[in-house]
Short mmCIF file of C-alpha atoms and ligand atoms in Angstrom, two decimals:
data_model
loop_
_atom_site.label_atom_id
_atom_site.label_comp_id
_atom_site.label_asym_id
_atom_site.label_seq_id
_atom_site.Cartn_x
_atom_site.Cartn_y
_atom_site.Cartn_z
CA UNK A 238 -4.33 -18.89 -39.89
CA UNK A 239 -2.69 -18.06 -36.95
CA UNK A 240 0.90 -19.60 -35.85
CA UNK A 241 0.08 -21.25 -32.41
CA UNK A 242 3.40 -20.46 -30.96
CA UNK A 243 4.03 -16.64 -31.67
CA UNK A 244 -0.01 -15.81 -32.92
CA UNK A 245 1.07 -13.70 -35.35
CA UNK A 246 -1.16 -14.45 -38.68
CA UNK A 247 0.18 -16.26 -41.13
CA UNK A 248 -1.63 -15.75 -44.90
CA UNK A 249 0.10 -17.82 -46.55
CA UNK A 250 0.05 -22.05 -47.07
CA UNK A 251 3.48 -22.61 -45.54
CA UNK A 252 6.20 -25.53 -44.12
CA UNK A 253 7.28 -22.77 -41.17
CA UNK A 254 5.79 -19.68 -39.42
CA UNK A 255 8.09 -17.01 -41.02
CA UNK A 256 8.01 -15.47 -38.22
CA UNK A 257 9.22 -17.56 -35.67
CA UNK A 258 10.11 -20.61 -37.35
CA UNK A 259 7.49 -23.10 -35.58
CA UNK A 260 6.34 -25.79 -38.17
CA UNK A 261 2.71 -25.24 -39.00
CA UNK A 262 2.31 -28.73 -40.97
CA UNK A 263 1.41 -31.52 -39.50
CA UNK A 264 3.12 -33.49 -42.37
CA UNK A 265 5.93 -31.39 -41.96
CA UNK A 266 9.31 -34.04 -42.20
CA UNK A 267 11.47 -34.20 -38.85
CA UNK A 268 14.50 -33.97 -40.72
CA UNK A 269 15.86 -32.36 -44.76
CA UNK A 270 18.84 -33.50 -45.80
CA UNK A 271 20.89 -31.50 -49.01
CA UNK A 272 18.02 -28.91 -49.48
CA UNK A 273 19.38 -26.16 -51.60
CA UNK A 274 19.07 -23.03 -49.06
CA UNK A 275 19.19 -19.47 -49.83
CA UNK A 276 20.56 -17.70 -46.96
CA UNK A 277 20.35 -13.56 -46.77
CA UNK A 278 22.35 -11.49 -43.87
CA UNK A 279 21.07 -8.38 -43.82
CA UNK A 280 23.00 -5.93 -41.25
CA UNK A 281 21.45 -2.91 -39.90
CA UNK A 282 24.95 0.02 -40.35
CA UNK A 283 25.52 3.35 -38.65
CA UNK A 284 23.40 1.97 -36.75
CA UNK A 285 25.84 2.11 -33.66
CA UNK A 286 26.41 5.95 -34.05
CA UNK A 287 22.49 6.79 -34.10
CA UNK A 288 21.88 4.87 -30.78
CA UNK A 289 24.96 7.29 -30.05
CA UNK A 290 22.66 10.30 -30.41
CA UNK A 291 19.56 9.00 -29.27
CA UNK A 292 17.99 7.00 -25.47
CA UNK A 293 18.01 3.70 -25.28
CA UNK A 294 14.12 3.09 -25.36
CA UNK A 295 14.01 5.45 -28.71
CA UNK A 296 16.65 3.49 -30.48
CA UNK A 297 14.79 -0.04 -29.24
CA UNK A 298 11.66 1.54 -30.51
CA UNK A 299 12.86 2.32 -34.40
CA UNK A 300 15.04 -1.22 -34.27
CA UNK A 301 11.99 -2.81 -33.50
CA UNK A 302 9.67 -0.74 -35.65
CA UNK A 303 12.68 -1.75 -38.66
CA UNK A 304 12.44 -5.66 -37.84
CA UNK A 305 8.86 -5.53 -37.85
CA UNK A 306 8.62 -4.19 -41.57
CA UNK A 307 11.38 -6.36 -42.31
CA UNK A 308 9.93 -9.60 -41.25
CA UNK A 309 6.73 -8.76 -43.32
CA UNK A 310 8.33 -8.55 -46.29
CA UNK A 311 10.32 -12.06 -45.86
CA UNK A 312 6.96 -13.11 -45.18
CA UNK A 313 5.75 -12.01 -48.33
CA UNK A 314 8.29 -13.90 -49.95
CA UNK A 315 8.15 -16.72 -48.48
CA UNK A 316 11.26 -16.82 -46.43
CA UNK A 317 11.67 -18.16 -42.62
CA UNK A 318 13.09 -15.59 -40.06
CA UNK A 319 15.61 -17.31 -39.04
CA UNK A 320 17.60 -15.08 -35.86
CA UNK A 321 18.18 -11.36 -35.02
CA UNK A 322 21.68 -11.13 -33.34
CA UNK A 323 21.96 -7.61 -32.52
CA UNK A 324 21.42 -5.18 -35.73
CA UNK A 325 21.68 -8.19 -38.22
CA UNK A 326 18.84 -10.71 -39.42
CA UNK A 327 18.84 -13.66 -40.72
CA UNK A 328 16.83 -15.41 -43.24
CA UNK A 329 16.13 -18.66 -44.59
CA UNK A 330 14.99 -19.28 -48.39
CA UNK A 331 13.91 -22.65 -49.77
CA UNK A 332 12.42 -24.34 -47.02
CA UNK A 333 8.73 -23.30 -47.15
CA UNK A 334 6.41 -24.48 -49.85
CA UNK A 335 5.78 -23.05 -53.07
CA UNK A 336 9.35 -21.30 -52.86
CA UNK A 337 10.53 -22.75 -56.44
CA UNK A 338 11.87 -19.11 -57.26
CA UNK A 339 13.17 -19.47 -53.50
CA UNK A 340 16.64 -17.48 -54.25
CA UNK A 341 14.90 -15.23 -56.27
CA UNK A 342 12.89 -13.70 -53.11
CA UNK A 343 15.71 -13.68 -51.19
CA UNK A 344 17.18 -10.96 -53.66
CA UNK A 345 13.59 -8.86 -54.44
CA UNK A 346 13.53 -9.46 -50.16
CA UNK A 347 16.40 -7.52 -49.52
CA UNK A 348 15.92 -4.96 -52.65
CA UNK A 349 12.55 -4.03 -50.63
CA UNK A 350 14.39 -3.87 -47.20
CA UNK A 351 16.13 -1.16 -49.00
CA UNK A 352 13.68 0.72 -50.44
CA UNK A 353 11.14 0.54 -47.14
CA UNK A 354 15.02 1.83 -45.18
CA UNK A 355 14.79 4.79 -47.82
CA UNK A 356 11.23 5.57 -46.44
CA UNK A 357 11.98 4.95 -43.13
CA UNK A 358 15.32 7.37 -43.29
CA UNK A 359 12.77 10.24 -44.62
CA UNK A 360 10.41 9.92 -42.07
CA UNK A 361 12.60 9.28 -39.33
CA UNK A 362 14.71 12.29 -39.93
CA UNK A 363 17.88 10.64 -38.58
CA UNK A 364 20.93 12.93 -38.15
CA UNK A 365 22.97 9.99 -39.95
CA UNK A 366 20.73 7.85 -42.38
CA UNK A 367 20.26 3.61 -41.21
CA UNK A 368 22.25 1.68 -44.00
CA UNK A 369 21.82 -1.98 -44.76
CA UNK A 370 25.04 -4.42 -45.37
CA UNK A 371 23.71 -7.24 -47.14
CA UNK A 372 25.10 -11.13 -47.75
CA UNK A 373 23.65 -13.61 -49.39
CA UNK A 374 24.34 -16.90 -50.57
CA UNK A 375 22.70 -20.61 -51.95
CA UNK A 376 24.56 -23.24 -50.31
CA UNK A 377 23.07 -27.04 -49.46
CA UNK A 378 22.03 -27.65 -45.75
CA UNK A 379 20.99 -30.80 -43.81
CA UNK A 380 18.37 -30.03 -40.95
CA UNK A 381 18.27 -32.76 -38.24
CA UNK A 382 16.42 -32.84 -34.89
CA UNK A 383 13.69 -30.78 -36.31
CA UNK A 384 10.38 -31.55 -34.28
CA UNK A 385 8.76 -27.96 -33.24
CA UNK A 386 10.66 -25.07 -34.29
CA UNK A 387 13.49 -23.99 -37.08
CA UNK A 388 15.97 -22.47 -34.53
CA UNK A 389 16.15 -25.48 -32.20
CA UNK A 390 17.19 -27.55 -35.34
CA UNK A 391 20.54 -28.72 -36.35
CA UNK A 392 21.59 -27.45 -39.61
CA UNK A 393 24.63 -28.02 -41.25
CA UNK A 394 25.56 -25.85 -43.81
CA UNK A 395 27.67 -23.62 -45.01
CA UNK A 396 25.84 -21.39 -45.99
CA UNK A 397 25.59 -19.06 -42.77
CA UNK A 398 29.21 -18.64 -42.40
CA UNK A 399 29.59 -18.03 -46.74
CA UNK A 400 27.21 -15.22 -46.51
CA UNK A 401 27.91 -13.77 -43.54
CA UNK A 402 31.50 -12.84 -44.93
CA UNK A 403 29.67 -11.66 -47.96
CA UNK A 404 27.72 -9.32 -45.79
CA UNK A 405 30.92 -8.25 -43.46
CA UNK A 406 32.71 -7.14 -46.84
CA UNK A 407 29.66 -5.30 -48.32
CA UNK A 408 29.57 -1.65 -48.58
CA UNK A 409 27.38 -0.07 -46.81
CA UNK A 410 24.10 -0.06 -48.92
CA UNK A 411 25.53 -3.06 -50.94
CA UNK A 412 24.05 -6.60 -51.40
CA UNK A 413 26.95 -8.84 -51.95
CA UNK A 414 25.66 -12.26 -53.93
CA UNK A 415 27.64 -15.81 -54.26
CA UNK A 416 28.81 -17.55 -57.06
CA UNK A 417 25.83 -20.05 -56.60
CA UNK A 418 23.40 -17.73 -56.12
CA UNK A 419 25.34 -15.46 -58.83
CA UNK A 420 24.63 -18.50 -61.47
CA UNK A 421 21.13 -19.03 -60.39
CA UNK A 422 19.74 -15.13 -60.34
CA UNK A 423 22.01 -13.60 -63.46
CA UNK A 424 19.16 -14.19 -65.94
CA UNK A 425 17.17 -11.78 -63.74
CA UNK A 426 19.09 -9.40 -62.33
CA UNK A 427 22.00 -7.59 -63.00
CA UNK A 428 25.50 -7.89 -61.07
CA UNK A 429 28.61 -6.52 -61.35
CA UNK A 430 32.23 -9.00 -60.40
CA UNK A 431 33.79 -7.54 -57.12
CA UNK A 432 36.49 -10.08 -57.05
CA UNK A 433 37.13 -12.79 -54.71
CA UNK A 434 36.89 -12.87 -50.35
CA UNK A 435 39.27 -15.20 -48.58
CA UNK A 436 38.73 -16.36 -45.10
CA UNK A 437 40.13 -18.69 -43.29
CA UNK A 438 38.79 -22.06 -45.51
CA UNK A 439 36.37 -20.63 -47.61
CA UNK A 440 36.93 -18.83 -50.86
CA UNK A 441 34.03 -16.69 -51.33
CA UNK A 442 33.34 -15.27 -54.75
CA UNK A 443 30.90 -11.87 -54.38
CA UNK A 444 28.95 -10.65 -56.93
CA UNK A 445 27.36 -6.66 -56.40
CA UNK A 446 23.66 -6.80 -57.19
CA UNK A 447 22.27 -3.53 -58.96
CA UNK A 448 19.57 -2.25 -56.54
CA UNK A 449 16.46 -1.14 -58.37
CA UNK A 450 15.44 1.30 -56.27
CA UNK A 451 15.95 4.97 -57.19
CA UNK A 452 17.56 6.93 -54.49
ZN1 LIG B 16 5.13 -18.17 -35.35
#
């Protein structure tokens, strides 16, 4: 099918257009309240001192080229793209249908970003290399006020501000994991304890995720 707001086609039976968010269910209801949420940060890094080296149209052209691969594989997984502020998107896990391994996607999502950045640094021939900084985090969420689209929703959660300071205290080429979504993934995947990251009234525990990819 094709999403009626942003026409970009959708193959998949799904609550939201992972695209753009739109609700594509009729039945869809106006309003969740304490959905578990996975929410995944990824950052775009060195990203700053490439546009340094390059015009603005060319650096516009390989973000865009990088969000559009991107957003296919949240697709894939069944996540909602939530925003793109800047170099950084957002993500949403949980909310569409059929998303029972929901946190699980959001952690094979970002292990792909990496390995299609790998390709894409190959090809591209960049003087300095595109890196990925990467939060992520389950937290519970209420949605309110949602009638049309994801992003003109209310949600309350915690969950945006918990992984973004996962994602600001990654290493570059890091994905930085929550305790929840630590507890939840640790049968699958293997993590290694960073320690603890405290800002201003959260306590955020991080856990490094072992990328699979060979580099
Ligand atoms: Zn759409």
């Amino acid at each position: 099918m094709l999403c009626m707001t942003c026409k970009k086609e959708v193959n998949q039976p799904l609550n939201f257009c992972p695209w753009c968010g739109t609700t594509l269910r009729a039945e869809t209801p106006s309003r969740f309240e304490n959905v578990k949420l996975t929410f995944l940060r990824v950052d775009l890094s060195g990203f700053t001192k490439m546009s340094e080296a390059m015009i603005a149209e060319d650096v516009m052209a390989v973000l865009n080229e990088i969000f559009g691969v991107f957003a296919k594989i949240v697709e894939s997984n069944k996540g909602i793209l939530y925003q793109l502020i800047g170099d950084e998107i957002v993500s949403i896990f949980g909310l569409n249908i059929e998303s029972g391994f929901a946190p699980h996607m959001a952690i094979l999502t970002a292990d792909e970003m990496f390995s299609k950045l790998l390709d894409f640094n190959k090809k591209g021939g960049f003087k300095s290399p595109i890196g990925l900084k990467v939060g992520a985090e389950i937290e519970s969420a209420s949605i309110f006020d949602l009638h049309h689209d994801l992003k003109s929703a209310l949600i309350l959660t915690k969950g945006f501000r918990k992984s973004q300071i996962l994602q600001k205290n990654a290493a570059t080429n890091t994905i930085l994991v929550g305790e929840n979504l630590h507890k939840v993934t640790k049968g699958f995947f293997d993590y290694r304890e960073v320690g603890e990251f405290v800002e201003e009234s959260f306590a955020v525990k991080a856990y490094e995720y072992k990328l699979k990819l060979k580099g």
